[in-house]
Amino acid sequence: MTGSLNMIGYGLAAIGPGIGIGLIFAAYINGVARQPEAQSRLQSIAILGFALAEALAIIGIALAFVLN
Amino acid sequence: MSLAAASVVRAAEEFVPPGPSTFDLPPVFSVAGIGVTKPMLQLVLAAILVFGFFYLAVRQRAMVPGRLQYMGEAGYSFVRNSISRDIIGQHDFARYTPYLFALFFFLLLNNWFGSIPFIQFPTFSRASMAYALAGLSWLVYNLAGMSRHGFFGYLKLQCVPANITGPILVLLIPLEFFSNIVVRPVTLALRLFANMFAGHLLVILFAIGGEYLLLEGSLLVKPAGILAWVLFILISFLELLVQFLQAYVFVLLNAMYISGAVADEH
């Protein structure tokens, strides 16, 4: 079996953002459950946090393909 | 070639996993030596479709909207109310709503091209397209800020954090400049590109991997091919969601950048 170690490295690198995104949405769901009327305000904050955490995984996948 | 020879050739056929080269499409036709590829045509098609749909939707301007007008108005008010007005604020949002609105539906359609039958190629899985769109957004939020605060006032707003004095500013100003002016368009483009790229790659992998297992695999492996195709269908639905979400996130971040640029100094 042949392949690039880059992909294993990317898999490891995706753990961090994965945990981060999980924490962000856990907090968001918690907040909405406690105070449903705050949903529209919390939503944009949650999406922003999600986008920032996801950027790390995105940079990882770009580098996994670029570096050989 | 005899039948036996053909089957030997087929058995020797190796599985070729899809890679970045899958996205290098040959030009459909060329104009003056410049090849016009499928994603380029999709950009034009998306622009025409979005314009055509909303033109038809608002042409009647009936007091009691018909079905088409209602859909158009619902789409417009989604961007206007839940993205533009909520983020930029009551005072300034009207100026930037048309840009955000056009951007959202243009992006949404281009992303959904990845799942629409017979097209099935997300336009922004080509990095250059995403860079162009992020460059336009970079110009919009920076020019919006500069026209509000003046050139140096805008740089001060973006680079000097409020309520901080002393030597720490030497460290903070370059960092803030780097993060607010330099990196933003890059992450904006890379996020869109990499999501479309990775999602499409995943769908292709399950489709041709399943086909390979079904056609070339031994009897014991064939069920895995069926499983791969079931996953292929499920992941296609996930992709529809991701494609919508990426268009939403792109426009939402744009609105946040604009709102940060036109915000009053504190």
PDB file of C-alpha atoms in Angstrom, chain A residues 2 10 25 40-41 43-45 47-48 50-55 57-59 61-62 65, chain B residues 19-20 86-87 187 190-195 197-198 201 245-246 248-249 252-253 256-257:
ATOM      1  CA  THR A   2       1.373   3.365  -1.011  1.00  0.00           C
ATOM      2  CA  TYR A  10      -3.629  16.122   8.208  1.00  0.00           C
ATOM      3  CA  PHE A  25     -21.450  24.567  19.211  1.00  0.00           C
ATOM      4  CA  SER A  40     -30.264  35.330  16.728  1.00  0.00           C
ATOM      5  CA  ARG A  41     -27.453  37.133  18.542  1.00  0.00           C
ATOM      6  CA  GLN A  43     -25.944  32.461  16.083  1.00  0.00           C
ATOM      7  CA  SER A  44     -23.680  34.930  14.337  1.00  0.00           C
ATOM      8  CA  ILE A  45     -21.125  34.732  17.151  1.00  0.00           C
ATOM      9  CA  ILE A  47     -20.729  30.965  13.199  1.00  0.00           C
ATOM     10  CA  LEU A  48     -17.835  33.403  13.514  1.00  0.00           C
ATOM     11  CA  PHE A  50     -16.767  28.161  13.931  1.00  0.00           C
ATOM     12  CA  ALA A  51     -15.255  29.875  10.899  1.00  0.00           C
ATOM     13  CA  LEU A  52     -12.142  30.895  12.820  1.00  0.00           C
ATOM     14  CA  ALA A  53     -11.580  27.408  14.256  1.00  0.00           C
ATOM     15  CA  GLU A  54     -12.285  25.838  10.894  1.00  0.00           C
ATOM     16  CA  ALA A  55      -9.666  28.040   9.226  1.00  0.00           C
ATOM     17  CA  ALA A  57      -8.298  22.731   9.410  1.00  0.00           C
ATOM     18  CA  ILE A  58      -8.586  24.477   6.042  1.00  0.00           C
ATOM     19  CA  ILE A  59      -4.985  25.667   6.127  1.00  0.00           C
ATOM     20  CA  ILE A  61      -5.783  20.541   4.073  1.00  0.00           C
ATOM     21  CA  ALA A  62      -4.296  23.081   1.712  1.00  0.00           C
ATOM     22  CA  PHE A  65      -1.865  18.811  -0.797  1.00  0.00           C
TER      23      PHE A  65
ATOM     24  CA  GLY B  19      -6.428  13.842  -6.688  1.00  0.00           C
ATOM     25  CA  PRO B  20      -5.948  17.540  -7.330  1.00  0.00           C
ATOM     26  CA  ASP B  86     -28.351  42.126  12.262  1.00  0.00           C
ATOM     27  CA  ILE B  87     -24.594  42.481  11.731  1.00  0.00           C
ATOM     28  CA  THR B 187      -8.585  32.860   4.892  1.00  0.00           C
ATOM     29  CA  LEU B 190      -9.060  29.439   1.306  1.00  0.00           C
ATOM     30  CA  ARG B 191     -12.077  28.499   3.423  1.00  0.00           C
ATOM     31  CA  LEU B 192     -14.420  28.601   0.449  1.00  0.00           C
ATOM     32  CA  PHE B 193     -11.963  26.900  -1.896  1.00  0.00           C
ATOM     33  CA  ALA B 194     -10.885  24.130   0.454  1.00  0.00           C
ATOM     34  CA  ASN B 195     -14.440  23.261   1.500  1.00  0.00           C
ATOM     35  CA  PHE B 197     -12.466  21.138  -3.119  1.00  0.00           C
ATOM     36  CA  ALA B 198     -12.455  18.633  -0.276  1.00  0.00           C
ATOM     37  CA  LEU B 201     -13.070  15.134  -3.839  1.00  0.00           C
ATOM     38  CA  LEU B 245     -23.288  26.961   4.827  1.00  0.00           C
ATOM     39  CA  GLN B 246     -20.148  28.114   3.030  1.00  0.00           C
ATOM     40  CA  TYR B 248     -23.686  31.863   4.281  1.00  0.00           C
ATOM     41  CA  VAL B 249     -20.377  32.017   6.167  1.00  0.00           C
ATOM     42  CA  LEU B 252     -21.634  36.672   7.074  1.00  0.00           C
ATOM     43  CA  LEU B 253     -17.898  37.280   7.465  1.00  0.00           C
ATOM     44  CA  MET B 256     -18.751  41.456   9.888  1.00  0.00           C
ATOM     45  CA  TYR B 257     -15.697  42.952   8.172  1.00  0.00           C
TER      46      TYR B 257
END
